[in-house]
Structure formats: structure tokens, C-alpha cells
Coordinates of C-alpha atoms and ligand atoms in Angstrom, one line a residue:
M1 CA -10.9 24.5 -19.3
H2 CA -9.8 21.7 -16.9
Q3 CA -8.0 22.6 -13.8
V4 CA -4.7 20.7 -13.7
L5 CA -2.8 19.9 -10.5
V6 CA 0.9 19.5 -10.5
V7 CA 3.2 18.0 -7.8
K8 CA 6.5 19.9 -8.1
D9 CA 9.1 20.2 -5.3
K10 CA 12.8 21.1 -5.3
R11 CA 13.4 18.3 -2.7
Y12 CA 13.0 15.7 -5.4
T13 CA 16.5 16.8 -6.6
Q14 CA 18.1 15.6 -3.4
H15 CA 18.2 11.9 -4.1
L16 CA 21.6 10.9 -5.8
D17 CA 22.7 14.5 -5.9
G18 CA 26.4 14.7 -6.9
I19 CA 26.5 11.0 -7.9
F20 CA 27.0 9.9 -11.5
H21 CA 23.8 8.2 -12.4
L22 CA 21.3 8.1 -15.4
E23 CA 18.4 8.6 -12.9
N24 CA 19.7 12.0 -11.6
P25 CA 18.4 15.3 -10.4
K26 CA 18.7 16.8 -13.9
R27 CA 15.5 14.9 -14.8
I28 CA 13.4 16.8 -12.3
K29 CA 15.2 20.1 -13.1
A30 CA 14.2 19.5 -16.8
I31 CA 10.6 19.2 -15.8
H32 CA 10.7 22.4 -13.7
T33 CA 12.1 24.2 -16.8
M34 CA 9.4 22.7 -19.0
L35 CA 6.6 23.8 -16.6
Q36 CA 7.7 27.4 -17.2
D37 CA 6.8 27.1 -20.9
P38 CA 4.7 30.2 -21.9
S39 CA 2.0 28.0 -23.3
L40 CA 1.3 26.6 -19.8
A41 CA 1.2 29.9 -18.0
G42 CA -1.7 30.2 -15.6
R43 CA -3.1 26.8 -16.6
W44 CA -1.9 24.6 -13.7
S45 CA -1.7 24.8 -9.9
E46 CA 0.9 23.4 -7.5
V47 CA 0.2 20.7 -4.9
I48 CA 2.6 20.5 -2.0
P49 CA 3.7 16.9 -1.3
R50 CA 3.8 15.3 2.1
L51 CA 5.9 12.4 3.4
A52 CA 4.3 8.9 3.4
S53 CA 4.6 7.2 6.8
P54 CA 6.2 3.8 7.3
E55 CA 2.7 2.4 8.1
E56 CA 1.5 3.6 4.7
L57 CA 4.5 2.1 2.9
A58 CA 3.7 -1.2 4.6
W59 CA 0.5 -1.4 2.4
V60 CA 2.9 -2.6 -0.3
H61 CA 6.3 -3.2 1.2
T62 CA 7.4 -5.5 4.0
P63 CA 8.4 -3.9 7.4
D64 CA 11.9 -5.5 7.0
Y65 CA 12.5 -3.9 3.6
I66 CA 11.2 -0.5 4.8
E67 CA 13.6 -0.7 7.7
Q68 CA 16.5 -1.5 5.3
V69 CA 15.8 1.7 3.3
A70 CA 15.3 3.7 6.5
L71 CA 18.8 2.6 7.7
T72 CA 20.4 4.3 4.6
A73 CA 19.4 7.7 5.9
G74 CA 22.4 9.8 6.6
K75 CA 24.8 7.5 4.7
P76 CA 26.7 9.3 1.9
L77 CA 26.3 6.3 -0.4
F78 CA 24.7 2.9 -0.2
A79 CA 24.0 0.3 -3.0
F80 CA 21.1 -2.1 -3.0
D81 CA 22.4 -3.5 -6.3
L82 CA 24.5 -2.4 -9.3
D83 CA 21.6 -0.1 -10.5
T84 CA 20.0 1.1 -7.3
Q85 CA 21.8 3.4 -4.9
T86 CA 20.9 5.8 -2.1
T87 CA 22.5 9.0 -0.7
E88 CA 21.9 10.9 2.7
T89 CA 18.3 12.0 2.1
S90 CA 17.1 9.3 -0.3
Y91 CA 14.8 7.6 2.3
D92 CA 12.9 10.9 2.9
T93 CA 12.9 11.8 -0.8
A94 CA 11.4 8.4 -1.7
R95 CA 8.8 8.9 1.0
L96 CA 8.1 12.3 -0.5
A97 CA 7.6 10.7 -3.9
V98 CA 5.0 8.4 -2.5
G99 CA 3.5 11.2 -0.5
G100 CA 3.3 13.4 -3.6
V101 CA 1.1 10.9 -5.2
F102 CA -1.1 10.8 -2.0
S103 CA -1.4 14.6 -1.8
L104 CA -2.4 14.7 -5.5
I105 CA -5.1 12.0 -4.9
D106 CA -6.4 13.9 -1.9
E107 CA -6.9 17.1 -3.9
I108 CA -8.8 15.1 -6.6
Y109 CA -11.0 13.5 -4.0
K110 CA -11.7 16.9 -2.4
E111 CA -12.8 17.8 -5.9
K112 CA -10.3 20.5 -6.5
A113 CA -9.8 19.1 -10.0
N114 CA -9.9 15.7 -11.7
R115 CA -6.6 15.5 -13.4
G116 CA -2.9 16.0 -12.5
F117 CA 0.7 15.0 -12.8
A118 CA 3.0 14.0 -9.9
F119 CA 6.5 14.9 -11.1
V120 CA 8.4 12.8 -8.5
R121 CA 11.6 10.8 -8.2
P122 CA 13.0 8.3 -7.3
P123 CA 10.9 6.3 -9.7
G124 CA 8.9 3.3 -8.4
H125 CA 7.6 0.6 -10.7
H126 CA 10.5 -1.9 -10.4
A127 CA 10.4 -1.8 -6.5
E128 CA 9.1 -5.1 -5.3
P129 CA 7.3 -5.6 -2.0
D130 CA 10.6 -6.7 -0.4
K131 CA 13.3 -5.4 -2.8
A132 CA 14.8 -2.3 -4.3
M133 CA 15.7 -2.6 -8.0
G134 CA 15.9 -0.7 -11.3
F135 CA 16.6 2.7 -9.6
C136 CA 13.4 2.3 -7.5
L137 CA 13.0 2.3 -3.7
F138 CA 9.3 2.5 -3.0
N139 CA 6.6 1.8 -5.5
N140 CA 4.9 5.2 -6.0
T141 CA 2.1 3.9 -8.3
A142 CA 1.3 0.8 -6.3
L143 CA 1.1 2.8 -3.1
G144 CA -1.1 5.3 -4.8
A145 CA -3.5 2.5 -5.7
R146 CA -3.5 1.2 -2.1
Y147 CA -4.1 4.8 -0.9
L148 CA -7.2 4.9 -3.1
T149 CA -8.5 1.6 -1.8
H150 CA -7.5 1.8 1.9
H151 CA -7.9 5.6 2.5
W152 CA -10.5 6.7 0.1
G153 CA -12.5 3.5 -0.2
A154 CA -12.1 3.0 -4.0
K155 CA -13.4 -0.4 -5.1
R156 CA -11.4 -0.6 -8.3
V157 CA -8.2 1.1 -9.6
M158 CA -6.8 0.8 -13.0
I159 CA -3.1 1.3 -13.6
I160 CA -1.8 2.0 -17.1
D161 CA 2.0 1.7 -17.2
I162 CA 3.4 3.4 -20.3
D163 CA 7.0 3.2 -19.3
A164 CA 9.2 1.4 -21.8
H165 CA 10.1 -1.2 -19.2
H166 CA 7.7 -3.6 -17.4
G167 CA 6.6 -2.7 -13.9
N168 CA 7.5 -5.9 -12.3
G169 CA 7.0 -4.5 -8.8
T170 CA 3.6 -3.1 -9.5
Q171 CA 2.5 -6.3 -11.1
A172 CA 3.8 -8.3 -8.1
A173 CA 1.9 -6.1 -5.6
F174 CA -1.5 -6.9 -7.2
Y175 CA -1.0 -10.3 -8.9
D176 CA -3.6 -12.0 -6.6
T177 CA -6.3 -9.3 -6.4
D178 CA -9.1 -7.9 -8.6
E179 CA -9.1 -4.6 -6.7
V180 CA -6.3 -3.2 -8.9
L181 CA -6.1 -3.9 -12.6
Y182 CA -2.5 -3.6 -13.8
T183 CA -1.9 -3.0 -17.6
S184 CA 1.4 -2.4 -19.3
W185 CA 3.0 -2.3 -22.7
H186 CA 6.8 -2.6 -22.7
Q187 CA 9.8 -3.5 -24.7
F188 CA 10.3 -7.3 -24.6
P189 CA 12.7 -9.0 -24.4
G190 CA 14.2 -6.3 -22.1
Y191 CA 14.7 -5.3 -18.5
P192 CA 13.5 -6.6 -16.1
G193 CA 12.4 -9.7 -18.0
T194 CA 8.9 -10.0 -16.7
G195 CA 5.6 -9.0 -18.5
K196 CA 5.1 -11.9 -20.8
L197 CA 1.8 -12.4 -22.6
G198 CA 0.7 -15.3 -20.3
E199 CA 1.3 -13.3 -17.1
V200 CA -2.4 -12.6 -16.4
G201 CA -2.7 -12.7 -12.6
R202 CA -3.5 -15.6 -10.2
G203 CA -6.4 -16.7 -7.9
N204 CA -8.8 -13.7 -7.4
G205 CA -6.4 -11.7 -9.6
E206 CA -6.6 -13.9 -12.7
G207 CA -7.5 -11.7 -15.6
Y208 CA -6.6 -8.5 -13.8
T209 CA -3.1 -8.2 -15.3
V210 CA -2.8 -7.3 -18.9
N211 CA 0.7 -7.4 -20.5
V212 CA 1.6 -6.3 -24.0
P213 CA 5.2 -7.4 -24.7
L214 CA 6.5 -5.4 -27.7
P215 CA 9.7 -6.1 -29.6
R216 CA 11.9 -3.1 -29.9
G217 CA 11.2 -0.5 -32.5
H218 CA 7.4 0.0 -32.0
G219 CA 6.2 3.6 -32.2
D220 CA 3.4 6.1 -31.7
R221 CA 0.8 4.4 -33.9
D222 CA 1.3 1.1 -32.1
F223 CA 0.9 2.7 -28.7
A224 CA -2.2 4.5 -29.8
R225 CA -3.7 1.3 -31.1
I226 CA -3.0 -0.6 -27.9
I227 CA -4.9 2.1 -26.0
Y228 CA -7.8 2.4 -28.4
F229 CA -8.4 -1.3 -29.2
L230 CA -7.4 -3.0 -26.0
L231 CA -7.2 -0.7 -22.9
K232 CA -10.3 1.3 -23.6
P233 CA -12.6 -1.7 -24.0
V234 CA -11.0 -3.3 -20.9
A235 CA -11.5 -0.1 -18.9
L236 CA -15.2 0.1 -20.1
D237 CA -15.7 -3.3 -18.7
Y238 CA -13.7 -2.9 -15.4
R239 CA -15.2 0.6 -14.5
P240 CA -12.4 1.8 -12.2
D241 CA -12.9 4.6 -9.7
M242 CA -9.7 6.2 -10.9
I243 CA -6.9 5.7 -13.4
L244 CA -3.2 5.9 -12.4
V245 CA -0.7 6.3 -15.3
T246 CA 2.9 5.2 -14.6
C247 CA 4.3 7.7 -17.1
G248 CA 7.8 6.9 -18.2
F249 CA 9.3 9.1 -20.9
D250 CA 11.6 6.3 -22.2
L251 CA 9.3 5.4 -25.1
Y252 CA 11.1 8.4 -26.7
Q253 CA 13.1 7.4 -29.7
H254 CA 16.5 8.6 -28.5
D255 CA 16.2 7.3 -24.9
R256 CA 19.4 5.8 -23.6
L257 CA 17.8 2.7 -21.9
A258 CA 15.1 1.6 -24.3
E259 CA 14.8 1.2 -28.1
M260 CA 11.3 2.3 -28.9
Q261 CA 10.4 4.9 -31.5
G262 CA 8.1 7.3 -29.6
T263 CA 8.0 11.0 -30.3
P264 CA 6.6 14.0 -28.4
A265 CA 3.6 14.0 -30.8
G266 CA 3.1 10.4 -29.8
Y267 CA 3.0 11.3 -26.1
A268 CA 0.3 13.9 -27.0
M269 CA -1.7 11.2 -28.7
I270 CA -1.3 8.8 -25.8
T271 CA -2.4 11.4 -23.3
H272 CA -5.4 12.4 -25.4
L273 CA -6.6 8.8 -25.6
L274 CA -6.0 8.2 -21.9
L275 CA -8.0 11.3 -21.0
D276 CA -10.8 10.0 -23.2
I277 CA -10.8 6.7 -21.3
A278 CA -11.0 8.6 -18.0
E279 CA -13.8 10.8 -19.2
S280 CA -15.7 7.6 -20.3
V281 CA -15.3 5.5 -17.2
C282 CA -14.4 7.5 -14.1
G283 CA -15.6 11.1 -14.3
G284 CA -12.3 12.1 -15.8
R285 CA -10.3 11.2 -12.6
I286 CA -6.7 10.4 -13.7
V287 CA -3.3 10.9 -12.2
F288 CA 0.0 10.7 -14.0
I289 CA 3.1 9.7 -12.1
M290 CA 6.6 10.3 -13.5
E291 CA 8.5 7.1 -13.9
G292 CA 11.6 6.6 -16.2
G293 CA 13.0 8.5 -19.1
Y294 CA 16.7 9.1 -19.5
S295 CA 17.0 11.6 -22.3
I296 CA 16.7 15.1 -20.9
K297 CA 15.5 16.4 -24.2
G298 CA 12.9 13.6 -24.3
I299 CA 11.7 14.3 -20.8
Q300 CA 11.3 18.0 -21.6
E301 CA 9.6 17.7 -25.0
C302 CA 7.4 14.7 -24.2
G303 CA 6.6 16.1 -20.8
L304 CA 5.5 19.4 -22.4
R305 CA 3.1 17.6 -24.8
V306 CA 1.6 15.6 -22.0
M307 CA 1.0 18.8 -20.0
Q308 CA -0.4 20.6 -23.0
E309 CA -3.0 17.8 -23.5
L310 CA -3.8 17.9 -19.8
C311 CA -4.3 21.7 -20.0
D312 CA -6.6 21.3 -23.1
I313 CA -4.1 23.1 -25.4
P314 CA -5.0 21.4 -28.8
S315 CA -1.9 20.2 -30.7
L316 CA -3.1 17.0 -32.3
N317 CA -3.9 16.4 -35.9
G318 CA -7.5 15.1 -35.9
K319 CA -6.9 13.2 -39.1
Q320 CA -4.1 11.1 -37.5
L321 CA -6.5 10.1 -34.7
T322 CA -9.2 9.1 -37.1
K323 CA -6.7 7.0 -39.0
I324 CA -5.7 5.2 -35.8
K325 CA -9.3 4.4 -35.0
E326 CA -9.9 3.1 -38.6
T327 CA -6.8 0.8 -38.9
N328 CA -7.1 -2.9 -39.3
I329 CA -5.3 -4.4 -36.3
S330 CA -5.0 -7.9 -37.8
R331 CA -1.5 -7.0 -39.0
F332 CA -0.4 -5.9 -35.5
S333 CA 0.4 -9.5 -34.4
V334 CA 1.3 -8.8 -30.8
L335 CA -1.9 -6.9 -30.1
K336 CA -3.9 -9.6 -31.8
K337 CA -2.3 -12.3 -29.6
V338 CA -2.9 -10.2 -26.4
M339 CA -6.6 -9.8 -27.4
E340 CA -6.9 -13.6 -27.9
V341 CA -5.5 -14.2 -24.4
Q342 CA -7.6 -11.4 -22.7
R343 CA -10.9 -12.1 -24.5
K344 CA -11.7 -14.8 -22.0
Y345 CA -11.7 -12.1 -19.2
W346 CA -13.3 -9.1 -20.8
R347 CA -16.6 -9.3 -22.6
T348 CA -15.9 -5.9 -24.4
L349 CA -13.1 -7.7 -26.3
R350 CA -15.3 -10.5 -27.6
Ligands
ZN401 ZN1 11.7 2.6 -17.9

């Protein structure tokens, strides 16, 4: 049985407490309830998060921008834009979200385990190097990748962003480098508007950004096929030292901010396939980081299925998986187009 590490802390409920917002403390409370599910009893252990320092935040964000967020500390309410607000303790909570990812990575490098989930908020993948947006202050996943390269000496990090929205901030942070491979499927057209097929990176980073823009209404089988036919071969070629999963729960069919058709069983399948990639390419080292998801029921049910897969509790129908692997992808036109664009960069796709 795999040891599973979980970052869980009551302080993540402090950001936007008492404010009407879709990205609210109930999301973390739902996770804490889910973690008490009897099926998970005794199967995971807690990691205490630390605060990321301003120097560490500067690996991705500009000093000016970090200062702007720091100045919101103690203010009852501040708005960066129509979507993105802060309350008294948001600066520290956001640093604790980044630090939670760091603490989890530390435990994995100390070989306490090879897999885990950082249940943090505020989310991060829309945060640009110099700008807050889309409910995000600091980019938790991007900073996690930089922590791996700068602190732990990782040569290559692969990010798989399964949130229903494109991670514009994460893409921007690594657009010019081959040290971090950013991959994402997302609803398109949709917020934030980036993540087109032809956005593949620039300079040294050309070929190290993989975007799968999906029209609304795609579901479990499509997500599974993207992982199996595209992301796995790319990972086998890239050989990352670790995989970071930007795990939004807004692929869920009843999410309030996206129009995909994902189900809890789909999240189990996604997790199963991602774990298989990690086992094949990086000794199983994989970290999930909570991103969006705005249905409390969706967060709870999809989160539970992800945790059960991490904890080796079998819940998948093997026949379904075989069927995915045997499908003909020629009728999945978006995936076909992405493969055509990416073939040039990855010999495992040729
Ligand atoms: Zn999202």
C-alpha cells in the first residue's frame, strides 16, 4: 500500500471568510469532511504547511507585485479586479498555500512517500508573474515547480493542469524554458481566453507547452484519452523528475463556472492514469494541488475518488479502462489536431 501525504490546515479557511464569493472557505471545509470518509481511515498522513518567503515568491512573481499583495494585509477588503479580492489575512494564507506545496515536496524528497495532495486555497494558476486574477494571488503550482528546480535541483518538471480553465499564469511563467513542461486541457472558448492550440512556447521553451482547447461538453472518456494518447507519450519522452497536477474539480458536470461533463468516476479514471504515468517516468513521484471547483458536492465526491485512487482503494471498472485504450482517436478531432501540432516536438507521438 502506498503512503499518501495530505496538506490540510484550518488556516486555509481564513481567506475571504465572511465575504460572498464562489471561491470561499466552504470549499476547504468540504475537503476536510471528505477526508474523514471511513474508506480513507488510516490511509493518509498529514503534512504541516509552512509559509513561503517573499524571496521564494520572487522565483515566479515580480517584487512589485509581491509588495502589492503584502500591502493588503490587515485590510478588511481589497479588490485587485472584479473577481479577485483579499481580506485581512489573505497575504499570509496565500503564502501558506504556496508553502503547503513546498512542505509536501520536501516530504517526498525526504522519501517519506512518493505521492500526495496539497488541499490549499486561494487557488493559483491564473496568477501571472505581475498580476492577480481569476481568484488567484500567488501561483502555487508554478512556485512548486520552481522549488523543485531551485531548491531540490530537479532538471525537468511536468505540470498537468486538469482544471476546466486554462492556467494562463503557469503557462506565462514557463513559456520561454524547457525546464518545466506545461500541459493543459481546458474549456475553449472560455475564461481566461488563452490556451490555444498554437501556443506551444517560445525560444528555449518552444515545444514545452501543450494545450488541448476543448469545446464545452467534453467528458470522462475524452479526458482519459487525452492522458493516455497524448500526455503519457509526451511524459515518456520528456522524463520529468516529478509531476505536479493542478487539480481543479470544475470538470464536474454541475460546476457553476464551467460546462464540462466530468463525473466522480471520471476523476478516479484520470487519477489512475496519471499515477500510471508517474510510475512509468519518475519513480511514482506526483503531487496534486487543489485548484478550482465551485460545486461543493462536486469537490467532495470528486475529491474522494481522487483520494481513493491515491490510497490504492480500487473502484474502477477495468473494462472501461481497456475500452479507452482501444478506442480509435481519429474521431476525436481536437486531440488529433493537437497531436499534429505536437508531433514535431515529441518523437513518441510520431
Ligand atoms: Zn477553473
